[in-house]
Short mmCIF file of C-alpha atoms in Angstrom, two decimals:
data_model
loop_
_atom_site.label_atom_id
_atom_site.label_comp_id
_atom_site.label_asym_id
_atom_site.label_seq_id
_atom_site.Cartn_x
_atom_site.Cartn_y
_atom_site.Cartn_z
CA UNK A 13 66.78 -37.71 -49.81
CA UNK A 14 65.40 -37.88 -53.37
CA UNK A 15 68.86 -37.11 -54.79
CA UNK A 16 70.51 -39.66 -52.53
CA UNK A 17 68.12 -42.43 -53.57
CA UNK A 18 68.51 -41.39 -57.22
CA UNK A 19 72.32 -41.54 -57.00
CA UNK A 20 72.22 -44.87 -55.17
CA UNK A 21 69.81 -46.43 -57.66
CA UNK A 22 71.77 -45.15 -60.65
CA UNK A 23 75.07 -46.36 -59.22
CA UNK A 24 73.56 -49.78 -58.50
CA UNK A 25 72.20 -50.03 -62.02
CA UNK A 26 75.53 -49.09 -63.55
CA UNK A 27 77.41 -51.54 -61.33
CA UNK A 28 74.97 -54.32 -62.26
CA UNK A 29 75.37 -53.39 -65.92
CA UNK A 30 79.17 -53.47 -65.70
CA UNK A 31 79.13 -56.74 -63.74
CA UNK A 32 76.64 -58.25 -66.20
CA UNK A 33 78.73 -57.29 -69.22
CA UNK A 34 81.89 -58.65 -67.59
CA UNK A 35 80.12 -61.86 -66.59
CA UNK A 36 78.63 -62.36 -70.06
CA UNK A 37 81.95 -61.82 -71.79
CA UNK A 38 83.72 -64.08 -69.31
CA UNK A 39 81.18 -66.89 -69.64
CA UNK A 40 81.01 -66.62 -73.44
CA UNK A 41 84.77 -66.49 -73.74
CA UNK A 42 85.16 -69.66 -71.69
CA UNK A 43 82.33 -71.31 -73.57
CA UNK A 44 83.87 -70.48 -76.97
CA UNK A 45 87.28 -71.68 -75.79
CA UNK A 46 85.80 -75.05 -74.81
CA UNK A 47 83.96 -75.18 -78.13
CA UNK A 48 87.22 -74.54 -80.01
CA UNK A 49 88.99 -77.26 -78.03
CA UNK A 50 86.21 -79.71 -78.85
CA UNK A 51 86.31 -78.79 -82.55
CA UNK A 52 90.10 -79.08 -82.62
CA UNK A 53 89.87 -82.53 -81.07
CA UNK A 54 87.34 -83.59 -83.68
CA UNK A 55 89.42 -82.19 -86.53
CA UNK A 56 92.56 -83.88 -85.14
CA UNK A 57 90.83 -87.25 -85.33
CA UNK A 58 89.69 -86.59 -88.91
CA UNK A 59 93.17 -85.45 -89.94
CA UNK A 60 94.72 -88.50 -88.26
CA UNK A 61 92.58 -90.72 -90.48
CA UNK A 62 93.64 -88.74 -93.55
CA UNK A 63 97.32 -88.97 -92.64
CA UNK A 64 96.97 -92.66 -92.06
CA UNK A 65 95.53 -93.12 -95.54
CA UNK A 66 97.42 -90.43 -97.50
CA UNK A 67 100.51 -89.74 -95.48
CA UNK A 68 102.12 -86.30 -95.20
CA UNK A 69 101.06 -85.57 -98.75
CA UNK A 70 97.70 -84.66 -97.23
CA UNK A 71 99.25 -81.66 -95.55
CA UNK A 72 100.59 -80.24 -98.78
CA UNK A 73 97.11 -79.69 -100.13
CA UNK A 74 95.58 -78.70 -96.78
CA UNK A 75 93.81 -75.26 -96.58
CA UNK A 76 92.33 -74.80 -93.07
CA UNK A 77 92.12 -71.01 -92.90
CA UNK A 78 93.18 -69.93 -89.37
CA UNK A 79 93.93 -73.50 -88.34
CA UNK A 80 97.49 -74.83 -88.30
CA UNK A 81 98.64 -78.49 -88.42
CA UNK A 82 101.98 -79.64 -87.12
CA UNK A 83 103.56 -83.12 -86.98
CA UNK A 84 106.13 -83.75 -84.24
CA UNK A 85 108.42 -86.76 -83.96
CA UNK A 86 108.78 -88.60 -80.65
CA UNK A 87 112.01 -86.71 -80.00
CA UNK A 88 110.21 -83.33 -80.35
CA UNK A 89 111.46 -82.59 -83.87
CA UNK A 90 108.95 -80.89 -86.16
CA UNK A 91 108.93 -82.66 -89.52
CA UNK A 92 105.75 -81.21 -91.02
CA UNK A 93 103.87 -77.87 -90.59
CA UNK A 94 101.22 -76.14 -92.70
CA UNK A 95 102.48 -72.62 -91.88
CA UNK A 96 106.21 -72.50 -91.20
CA UNK A 97 109.30 -74.06 -92.62
CA UNK A 98 110.26 -77.02 -90.40
CA UNK A 99 113.98 -76.40 -90.76
CA UNK A 100 113.68 -73.12 -88.84
CA UNK A 101 111.40 -74.48 -86.10
CA UNK A 102 112.75 -75.37 -82.64
CA UNK A 103 112.27 -78.62 -80.79
CA UNK A 104 108.72 -78.97 -79.36
CA UNK A 105 109.34 -81.62 -76.73
CA UNK A 106 108.95 -79.07 -73.91
CA UNK A 107 105.54 -77.80 -75.08
CA UNK A 108 102.78 -78.57 -72.60
CA UNK A 109 100.33 -80.06 -75.09
CA UNK A 110 103.11 -82.28 -76.56
CA UNK A 111 104.08 -83.64 -73.11
CA UNK A 112 100.43 -84.36 -72.31
CA UNK A 113 100.02 -86.18 -75.67
CA UNK A 114 103.04 -88.48 -75.06
CA UNK A 115 101.85 -89.08 -71.46
CA UNK A 116 98.07 -89.31 -71.86
CA UNK A 117 97.52 -89.72 -75.60
CA UNK A 118 96.07 -86.20 -75.99
CA UNK A 119 96.75 -82.75 -74.58
CA UNK A 120 95.68 -79.12 -74.80
CA UNK A 121 97.18 -75.73 -73.95
CA UNK A 122 96.58 -72.04 -74.48
CA UNK A 123 99.27 -69.42 -75.12
CA UNK A 124 98.82 -65.62 -75.42
CA UNK A 125 100.46 -63.20 -77.77
CA UNK A 126 102.83 -60.51 -76.53
CA UNK A 127 100.08 -57.84 -76.77
CA UNK A 128 97.58 -60.07 -74.96
CA UNK A 129 95.01 -59.32 -77.66
CA UNK A 130 95.14 -62.86 -79.11
CA UNK A 131 95.53 -66.37 -77.76
CA UNK A 132 96.31 -69.65 -79.54
CA UNK A 133 94.54 -72.89 -78.55
CA UNK A 134 96.52 -76.07 -79.13
CA UNK A 135 95.30 -79.67 -79.27
CA UNK A 136 97.81 -82.55 -79.60
CA UNK A 137 96.93 -86.18 -80.42
CA UNK A 138 99.33 -89.19 -80.25
CA UNK A 139 99.18 -91.13 -83.52
CA UNK A 140 99.54 -94.89 -83.91
CA UNK A 141 102.98 -94.47 -85.46
CA UNK A 142 104.29 -92.68 -82.35
CA UNK A 143 104.24 -89.23 -83.84
CA UNK A 144 102.14 -86.37 -82.44
CA UNK A 145 99.57 -84.49 -84.50
CA UNK A 146 98.99 -80.93 -83.24
CA UNK A 147 96.12 -78.75 -84.45
CA UNK A 148 95.93 -75.08 -83.40
CA UNK A 149 93.77 -72.01 -84.02
CA UNK A 150 93.81 -68.36 -82.94
CA UNK A 151 91.09 -66.75 -80.70
CA UNK A 152 90.72 -63.08 -79.70
CA UNK A 153 90.97 -62.28 -75.99
CA UNK A 154 88.29 -60.32 -74.04
CA UNK A 155 90.12 -56.94 -74.36
CA UNK A 156 90.49 -57.52 -78.10
CA UNK A 157 86.83 -58.44 -78.41
CA UNK A 158 85.82 -55.37 -76.43
CA UNK A 159 88.10 -53.23 -78.57
CA UNK A 160 86.57 -54.63 -81.70
CA UNK A 161 83.08 -54.16 -80.37
CA UNK A 162 83.81 -50.71 -78.87
CA UNK A 163 81.21 -48.84 -80.94
CA UNK A 164 78.23 -51.17 -80.37
CA UNK A 165 79.27 -51.66 -76.73
CA UNK A 166 79.47 -47.88 -76.27
CA UNK A 167 76.00 -47.50 -77.81
CA UNK A 168 74.64 -50.17 -75.49
CA UNK A 169 76.30 -48.58 -72.44
CA UNK A 170 74.97 -45.09 -73.29
CA UNK A 171 71.48 -46.50 -73.87
CA UNK A 172 71.67 -48.46 -70.63
CA UNK A 173 72.90 -45.37 -68.78
CA UNK A 174 70.06 -43.21 -70.09
CA UNK A 175 67.54 -45.92 -69.30
CA UNK A 176 69.01 -46.31 -65.80
CA UNK A 177 68.90 -42.53 -65.39
CA UNK A 178 65.20 -42.38 -66.21
CA UNK A 179 64.29 -45.45 -64.18
CA UNK A 180 66.39 -44.28 -61.19
CA UNK A 181 64.69 -40.89 -61.19
CA UNK A 182 61.28 -42.51 -61.38
CA UNK A 183 62.15 -45.04 -58.70
CA UNK A 184 63.50 -42.34 -56.39
CA UNK A 185 60.35 -40.28 -56.79
CA UNK A 186 58.11 -43.28 -56.20
CA UNK A 187 60.05 -44.14 -53.04
CA UNK A 188 60.11 -40.60 -51.68
CA UNK A 189 56.52 -39.71 -52.60
CA UNK A 190 54.86 -41.66 -49.73
CA UNK A 191 57.44 -40.21 -47.31
CA UNK A 192 56.77 -36.64 -48.48
CA UNK A 193 53.04 -37.28 -48.13
CA UNK A 194 53.37 -38.21 -44.45
CA UNK A 195 51.07 -36.28 -42.12
CA UNK A 196 53.42 -35.43 -39.24
CA UNK A 197 50.60 -33.69 -37.35
CA UNK A 198 49.05 -37.16 -36.89
CA UNK A 199 52.04 -39.51 -37.30
CA UNK A 200 50.22 -42.67 -36.26
CA UNK A 201 47.44 -42.23 -38.84
CA UNK A 202 49.77 -42.61 -41.86
CA UNK A 203 49.52 -45.68 -44.14
CA UNK A 204 53.06 -45.98 -45.45
CA UNK A 205 56.08 -48.25 -45.38
CA UNK A 206 56.01 -50.76 -42.55
CA UNK A 207 59.65 -49.98 -41.80
CA UNK A 208 58.68 -46.39 -40.92
CA UNK A 209 56.11 -47.40 -38.28
CA UNK A 210 58.58 -47.40 -35.32
CA UNK A 211 59.86 -43.98 -36.40
CA UNK A 212 56.34 -42.57 -36.74
CA UNK A 213 55.37 -43.92 -33.33
CA UNK A 214 58.45 -42.31 -31.81
CA UNK A 215 57.63 -39.01 -33.57
CA UNK A 216 54.08 -39.18 -32.18
CA UNK A 217 55.38 -39.70 -28.64
CA UNK A 218 57.90 -36.88 -29.01
CA UNK A 219 55.22 -34.63 -30.53
CA UNK A 220 52.98 -35.16 -27.50
CA UNK A 221 55.93 -34.53 -25.19
CA UNK A 222 56.99 -31.38 -27.05
CA UNK A 223 53.39 -30.13 -27.14
CA UNK A 224 53.11 -30.60 -23.38
CA UNK A 225 56.44 -28.88 -22.82
CA UNK A 226 55.48 -25.97 -25.10
CA UNK A 227 52.21 -25.48 -23.21
CA UNK A 228 54.06 -25.49 -19.92
CA UNK A 229 56.70 -23.12 -21.27
CA UNK A 230 54.00 -20.85 -22.67
CA UNK A 231 52.18 -20.84 -19.35
CA UNK A 232 55.35 -19.98 -17.46
CA UNK A 233 56.24 -17.31 -20.01
CA UNK A 234 52.79 -15.77 -19.65
CA UNK A 235 53.11 -15.86 -15.85
CA UNK A 236 56.51 -14.20 -16.14
CA UNK A 237 55.10 -11.58 -18.54
CA UNK A 238 52.13 -10.81 -16.27
CA UNK A 239 54.39 -10.50 -13.24
CA UNK A 240 56.98 -8.28 -14.92
CA UNK A 241 54.45 -6.15 -16.83
CA UNK A 242 52.55 -5.40 -13.63
CA UNK A 243 55.69 -4.40 -11.76
CA UNK A 244 56.21 -0.74 -11.09
CA UNK A 245 59.91 -1.48 -11.06
CA UNK A 246 61.90 -1.71 -14.27
CA UNK A 247 63.33 -5.12 -15.19
CA UNK A 248 66.12 -5.84 -17.70
CA UNK A 249 68.00 -9.03 -18.62
CA UNK A 250 71.16 -8.70 -20.73
CA UNK A 251 73.84 -11.07 -22.00
CA UNK A 252 77.62 -10.87 -21.69
CA UNK A 253 77.81 -8.40 -24.59
CA UNK A 254 75.10 -6.10 -23.08
CA UNK A 255 72.57 -7.28 -25.69
CA UNK A 256 68.99 -6.94 -24.42
CA UNK A 257 67.35 -10.35 -23.87
CA UNK A 258 64.11 -9.36 -22.14
CA UNK A 259 62.55 -6.37 -20.41
CA UNK A 260 59.25 -5.00 -19.15
CA UNK A 261 57.46 -1.84 -20.19
CA UNK A 262 58.19 -0.19 -16.83
CA UNK A 263 61.92 -0.31 -17.62
CA UNK A 264 61.42 1.48 -20.92
CA UNK A 265 59.18 4.06 -19.27
CA UNK A 266 61.61 4.76 -16.44
CA UNK A 267 64.59 5.00 -18.79
CA UNK A 268 62.69 7.11 -21.31
CA UNK A 269 63.05 4.59 -24.17
CA UNK A 270 60.42 3.80 -26.80
CA UNK A 271 59.33 0.36 -28.00
CA UNK A 272 60.36 -1.73 -29.77
CA UNK A 273 63.96 -1.98 -28.68
CA UNK A 274 66.78 -4.35 -29.62
CA UNK A 275 70.53 -4.53 -29.55
CA UNK A 276 72.59 -3.22 -26.66
CA UNK A 277 70.89 -2.25 -23.41
CA UNK A 278 73.18 0.77 -23.29
CA UNK A 279 71.14 2.25 -26.15
CA UNK A 280 68.14 2.58 -23.82
CA UNK A 281 69.75 5.45 -21.95
CA UNK A 282 73.08 7.24 -22.36
CA UNK A 283 73.37 8.29 -18.71
CA UNK A 284 76.85 7.71 -17.30
CA UNK A 285 75.51 6.10 -14.12
CA UNK A 286 73.47 3.54 -16.07
CA UNK A 287 76.43 2.60 -18.24
CA UNK A 288 78.73 2.25 -15.22
CA UNK A 289 76.27 -0.07 -13.47
CA UNK A 290 76.03 -2.35 -16.51
CA UNK A 291 79.79 -2.46 -17.08
CA UNK A 292 80.66 -2.97 -13.41
CA UNK A 293 78.12 -5.78 -12.99
CA UNK A 294 79.46 -7.69 -16.00
CA UNK A 295 82.95 -7.23 -14.58
CA UNK A 296 82.49 -7.81 -10.83
CA UNK A 297 79.09 -9.49 -10.53
CA UNK A 298 77.19 -6.79 -8.61
CA UNK A 299 76.58 -3.07 -8.67
CA UNK A 300 74.24 -0.48 -7.17
CA UNK A 301 73.84 3.16 -8.02
CA UNK A 302 71.41 6.07 -8.24
CA UNK A 303 70.84 8.17 -11.34
CA UNK A 304 68.76 11.28 -11.96
CA UNK A 305 66.66 11.48 -15.14
CA UNK A 306 64.15 14.22 -16.00
CA UNK A 307 63.85 15.33 -12.41
CA UNK A 308 63.30 11.78 -11.09
CA UNK A 309 65.72 9.71 -9.04
CA UNK A 310 66.18 6.03 -9.85
CA UNK A 311 67.99 3.33 -7.90
CA UNK A 312 69.73 0.69 -10.04
CA UNK A 313 70.41 -2.75 -8.53
CA UNK A 314 72.22 -5.22 -10.79
CA UNK A 315 73.41 -8.80 -10.23
CA UNK A 316 75.30 -11.05 -12.63
CA UNK A 317 73.92 -14.30 -14.07
CA UNK A 318 76.47 -17.08 -13.63
CA UNK A 319 77.08 -20.35 -15.46
CA UNK A 320 79.72 -22.52 -13.81
CA UNK A 321 81.07 -19.42 -12.05
CA UNK A 322 81.37 -17.59 -15.36
CA UNK A 323 79.42 -14.36 -15.90
CA UNK A 324 77.10 -14.82 -18.90
CA UNK A 325 74.76 -11.87 -18.35
CA UNK A 326 73.06 -9.67 -15.77
CA UNK A 327 69.67 -8.82 -14.27
CA UNK A 328 69.03 -5.13 -13.63
CA UNK A 329 66.17 -3.79 -11.48
CA UNK A 330 65.25 -0.10 -11.72
CA UNK A 331 63.41 1.50 -8.79
CA UNK A 332 61.84 4.95 -8.74
CA UNK A 333 63.01 6.32 -5.39
CA UNK A 334 62.09 9.94 -6.09
CA UNK A 335 59.45 10.16 -3.37
CA UNK A 336 61.55 8.42 -0.74
CA UNK A 337 64.52 10.63 -1.69
CA UNK A 338 62.34 13.72 -1.41
CA UNK A 339 60.97 12.53 1.93
CA UNK A 340 64.49 11.95 3.16
CA UNK A 341 65.46 15.43 1.98
CA UNK A 342 62.40 16.90 3.67
CA UNK A 343 63.21 14.99 6.84
CA UNK A 344 66.73 16.40 6.88
CA UNK A 345 65.44 19.90 6.16
CA UNK A 346 62.72 19.52 8.78
CA UNK A 347 65.22 18.36 11.38
CA UNK A 348 67.51 21.27 10.54
CA UNK A 349 64.66 23.81 10.61
CA UNK A 350 63.19 22.43 13.83
CA UNK A 351 66.60 22.62 15.48
CA UNK A 352 66.97 26.21 14.32
CA UNK A 353 63.44 27.24 15.28
CA UNK A 354 63.71 25.66 18.74
CA UNK A 355 67.14 27.13 19.32
CA UNK A 356 65.93 30.75 18.97
CA UNK A 357 63.29 30.83 21.78
CA UNK A 358 65.38 28.54 23.99
CA UNK A 359 68.37 30.86 23.63
CA UNK A 360 66.20 33.84 24.59
CA UNK A 361 64.72 32.04 27.57
CA UNK A 362 68.16 30.88 28.69
CA UNK A 363 69.58 34.40 28.37
CA UNK A 364 66.75 36.03 30.37
CA UNK A 365 66.92 33.31 33.02
CA UNK A 366 70.69 33.77 33.35
CA UNK A 367 70.27 37.52 33.97
CA UNK A 368 67.51 36.89 36.53
CA UNK A 369 69.68 34.26 38.19
CA UNK A 370 72.45 36.78 38.77
CA UNK A 371 70.15 38.77 41.10
CA UNK A 372 71.17 42.13 39.73
CA UNK A 373 67.94 42.81 37.82
CA UNK A 374 65.55 45.47 39.12
CA UNK A 375 61.90 44.72 39.82
CA UNK A 376 60.85 46.43 36.58
CA UNK A 377 63.46 44.46 34.61
CA UNK A 378 62.29 41.20 36.22
CA UNK A 379 58.77 41.96 35.08
CA UNK A 380 59.91 42.67 31.51
CA UNK A 381 62.13 39.59 31.43
CA UNK A 382 59.34 37.42 32.82
CA UNK A 383 57.01 38.69 30.12
CA UNK A 384 59.63 37.95 27.44
CA UNK A 385 60.24 34.47 28.86
CA UNK A 386 56.50 33.85 28.84
CA UNK A 387 56.19 34.98 25.20
CA UNK A 388 59.13 32.83 24.09
CA UNK A 389 57.72 29.86 26.01
CA UNK A 390 54.34 30.31 24.31
CA UNK A 391 56.08 30.51 20.96
CA UNK A 392 57.99 27.33 21.83
CA UNK A 393 54.76 25.58 22.88
CA UNK A 394 53.03 26.63 19.64
CA UNK A 395 56.00 25.39 17.59
CA UNK A 396 56.07 22.01 19.36
CA UNK A 397 52.31 21.75 18.96
CA UNK A 398 52.52 22.40 15.22
CA UNK A 399 55.39 19.90 14.89
CA UNK A 400 53.27 17.26 16.61
CA UNK A 401 50.37 18.01 14.28
CA UNK A 402 52.60 17.70 11.21
CA UNK A 403 54.05 14.42 12.51
CA UNK A 404 50.58 12.97 13.17
CA UNK A 405 49.44 13.90 9.64
CA UNK A 406 52.67 12.53 8.14
CA UNK A 407 52.25 9.20 9.88
CA UNK A 408 48.48 9.10 9.28
CA UNK A 409 48.00 8.74 13.01
CA UNK A 410 44.93 10.74 13.96
CA UNK A 411 43.14 9.98 17.22
CA UNK A 412 39.84 11.50 16.15
CA UNK A 413 37.06 9.78 14.21
CA UNK A 414 35.52 11.27 11.10
CA UNK A 415 32.05 12.77 11.30
CA UNK A 416 29.65 14.93 9.32
CA UNK A 417 30.78 18.56 9.60
CA UNK A 418 29.09 21.74 8.34
CA UNK A 419 31.97 23.71 6.78
CA UNK A 420 29.99 26.98 6.82
CA UNK A 421 29.21 26.65 10.51
CA UNK A 422 32.82 25.68 11.32
CA UNK A 423 34.08 28.68 9.32
CA UNK A 424 31.86 31.06 11.34
CA UNK A 425 33.21 29.55 14.56
CA UNK A 426 36.82 30.09 13.47
CA UNK A 427 36.00 33.64 12.32
CA UNK A 428 34.66 34.48 15.79
CA UNK A 429 37.84 33.14 17.42
CA UNK A 430 40.06 35.31 15.22
CA UNK A 431 37.85 38.38 15.28
CA UNK A 432 39.88 40.10 18.08
CA UNK A 433 43.10 39.64 16.06
CA UNK A 434 41.36 41.03 12.98
CA UNK A 435 40.13 44.08 14.86
CA UNK A 436 43.66 44.81 16.07
CA UNK A 437 44.83 44.73 12.44
CA UNK A 438 41.69 46.61 11.32
CA UNK A 439 40.76 43.75 8.96
CA UNK A 440 37.10 42.93 8.31
CA UNK A 441 36.21 39.21 8.27
CA UNK A 442 33.27 37.82 6.29
CA UNK A 443 31.89 34.27 5.97
CA UNK A 444 30.05 33.80 2.69
CA UNK A 445 28.36 30.94 0.84
CA UNK A 446 26.05 28.19 2.00
CA UNK A 447 25.73 25.51 4.61
CA UNK A 448 27.30 22.28 3.28
CA UNK A 449 28.31 19.12 5.15
CA UNK A 450 31.34 16.92 4.45
CA UNK A 451 32.77 13.88 6.28
CA UNK A 452 36.04 14.64 8.05
CA UNK A 453 37.92 15.28 11.30
CA UNK A 454 36.63 18.45 12.94
CA UNK A 455 39.88 19.29 14.71
CA UNK A 456 41.98 19.01 11.53
CA UNK A 457 39.52 20.97 9.41
CA UNK A 458 39.39 23.65 12.15
CA UNK A 459 43.20 23.90 12.16
CA UNK A 460 43.21 24.23 8.35
CA UNK A 461 40.64 27.06 8.30
CA UNK A 462 42.27 28.74 11.31
CA UNK A 463 45.74 28.79 9.70
CA UNK A 464 44.39 30.11 6.38
CA UNK A 465 42.34 32.86 8.04
CA UNK A 466 45.19 33.67 10.46
CA UNK A 467 47.55 34.20 7.48
CA UNK A 468 44.88 36.26 5.69
CA UNK A 469 44.80 38.58 8.72
CA UNK A 470 48.56 38.68 9.44
CA UNK A 471 49.62 39.39 5.85
CA UNK A 472 46.77 41.81 5.11
CA UNK A 473 46.82 45.56 4.81
CA UNK A 474 45.21 47.90 7.28
CA UNK A 475 41.43 48.16 6.61
CA UNK A 476 41.73 45.08 4.39
CA UNK A 477 39.25 42.26 3.84
CA UNK A 478 39.46 38.54 4.72
CA UNK A 479 36.68 36.33 3.37
CA UNK A 480 35.81 32.66 3.90
CA UNK A 481 33.66 31.34 1.07
CA UNK A 482 31.92 27.92 1.12
CA UNK A 483 30.21 26.77 -2.11
CA UNK A 484 29.06 23.39 -3.47
CA UNK A 485 28.92 22.15 -7.06
CA UNK A 486 27.69 18.67 -8.03
CA UNK A 487 29.78 16.22 -5.95
CA UNK A 488 32.33 18.70 -4.58
CA UNK A 489 32.54 21.43 -1.93
CA UNK A 490 35.08 24.24 -2.23
CA UNK A 491 36.28 26.30 0.72
CA UNK A 492 38.19 29.45 -0.24
CA UNK A 493 39.98 31.92 2.04
CA UNK A 494 40.90 35.14 0.26
CA UNK A 495 42.38 38.43 1.38
CA UNK A 496 43.36 41.84 0.03
CA UNK A 497 46.83 41.68 1.54
CA UNK A 498 50.40 41.93 0.29
CA UNK A 499 50.21 38.84 -1.96
CA UNK A 500 52.91 36.32 -2.75
CA UNK A 501 55.63 36.91 -5.36
CA UNK A 502 55.46 34.46 -8.27
CA UNK A 503 58.88 32.98 -7.50
CA UNK A 504 57.69 31.81 -4.07
CA UNK A 505 54.20 30.48 -4.83
CA UNK A 506 55.31 26.88 -5.44
CA UNK A 507 57.11 26.70 -2.09
CA UNK A 508 54.82 28.38 0.40
CA UNK A 509 53.38 25.02 1.53
CA UNK A 510 56.84 23.73 2.51
CA UNK A 511 57.66 23.44 6.19
CA UNK A 512 59.21 26.54 7.75
CA UNK A 513 59.28 28.31 4.39
CA UNK A 514 58.79 32.09 4.68
CA UNK A 515 58.52 34.53 1.80
CA UNK A 516 59.82 37.45 3.88
CA UNK A 517 61.62 36.12 6.95
CA UNK A 518 62.03 39.51 8.63
CA UNK A 519 58.34 40.32 8.15
CA UNK A 520 57.30 36.87 9.31
CA UNK A 521 59.30 37.12 12.52
CA UNK A 522 57.81 40.52 13.24
CA UNK A 523 54.25 39.21 13.04
CA UNK A 524 55.00 35.86 14.73
CA UNK A 525 54.13 32.35 13.60
CA UNK A 526 55.95 29.04 13.36
CA UNK A 527 56.22 28.74 9.56
CA UNK A 528 54.21 25.50 9.66
CA UNK A 529 50.71 26.88 9.10
CA UNK A 530 50.37 26.29 5.35
CA UNK A 531 52.21 22.95 5.65
CA UNK A 532 49.52 21.83 8.15
CA UNK A 533 46.87 22.99 5.66
CA UNK A 534 48.49 20.95 2.89
CA UNK A 535 48.79 17.79 5.01
CA UNK A 536 45.20 18.20 6.21
CA UNK A 537 44.02 18.41 2.61
CA UNK A 538 45.93 15.25 1.73
CA UNK A 539 44.42 13.47 4.73
CA UNK A 540 40.90 14.38 3.51
CA UNK A 541 41.72 13.52 -0.16
CA UNK A 542 41.12 17.17 -1.03
CA UNK A 543 42.82 19.26 -3.71
CA UNK A 544 44.45 22.52 -2.71
CA UNK A 545 45.17 25.43 -5.07
CA UNK A 546 46.58 28.94 -4.69
CA UNK A 547 46.07 32.16 -6.61
CA UNK A 548 47.93 35.32 -5.70
CA UNK A 549 48.98 38.64 -7.11
CA UNK A 550 51.65 40.68 -5.45
CA UNK A 551 50.19 43.77 -3.76
CA UNK A 552 46.57 42.71 -4.43
CA UNK A 553 45.97 39.65 -2.27
CA UNK A 554 45.87 35.89 -2.11
CA UNK A 555 43.18 33.20 -2.41
CA UNK A 556 43.68 29.62 -1.21
CA UNK A 557 41.00 27.08 -2.22
CA UNK A 558 40.44 23.53 -0.95
CA UNK A 559 38.13 21.25 -2.97
CA UNK A 560 36.55 18.32 -1.09
CA UNK A 561 34.65 15.37 -2.52
CA UNK A 562 31.22 14.85 -0.97
#
């Protein structure tokens, strides 16, 4: 703005200077021309008196410098001239000033030279004898004057230009200074040019509007940030070129990327599935897929962002579906295992019943078959019972209320129930520790202790030991069931709590059991918010501990 005002002021000054010089020269030139005409008229009258008294002899001695005197007869013939020889001069009857003199008694005219640098002013006066007296003089034209005065005029112009330059710069600064000093934070409080008042008022109104809009935008942005940052799901917004526009920390965590991030969203993770989802969404408008990263399973759901039916970006939501995928896998495995486990006793029962139905079995065979059918039916009942228990714990549907239970007392009760089985296996059972109460469901806790002690007896060696130990420490109670049995190989320790999982299937079938015992223990521990741990050494025994909070 300062430069623009400076240029405008300087240009105005120079135009005024040029116009002023032209006007002055024009006015002065016209003024001098009129002065010359007046002087010529005066001289013509004086010369007419001299001619009247002295005749043409006056012209012979005349020395008028630049002035020229000519006498013209009524027919236009020149018979006397102070400059040229009259014999070589043409008839002057057609000259303007001569015609005016014969018509009006006096006349004037101006004629320019071929180069336009000079002009001649003529004045003609009609004498009493009928002749015409013409007096003329030469005057320089404006271009000739300017050419003659070129040096002083140039000096004046340069001085005027420099002066205009300085004054224009000063004027521009003085004009712009109040504008630069405006306080735009408080537009209406400024004391400046009156012409700026409407603009300042409009700025103040817009400032209040913008401030209100910024506060609202900031509030919405903070709401959006709080919502997205507290989402467990990952959230990404990208443009048409896959450039990352916004994201939440959950997305970076799930994709294994570190902050800060910028550029293409494809740089967050190089997995093929992730790239295909992004590319397909930007091409078709929607895509869904699952990818596996670091042992976790993620579901990707992406939808395009449209502007007038044109895809300009995409929103991608990342869900951690590992647990649901594992549950679905467990459900399929459970269904398969249950079908297999139920099929075995039912096949045996069906086979024995078919033989009995034929009527060819002897009385002794009937008794044996009946005993086998009874055993398989009991096994089937136990399996269905354990499946129901697992289902109830899975669904969190337990019909019993929690109560204060003495774990030491409950352990002694379970030990008495399993004592006959232990004596058959020649295993000695001991209940050690102290009497400590916790809040829980007696039936579930009994099932947990029963299954642990039952395994300690079944998988023990002859003349082995099976101990139940109850101890308390600060705010926790730990129940441990240990044995001196065959132990669990290291490769199987992480899977023994899975449903129907058996370390040695042939051995397990020989000693009975449904394969759900330790799974019931695990689910019971989860139900009571307890932590379960296992220590085992092959050939030396196993210890399973459950830590409860008091």
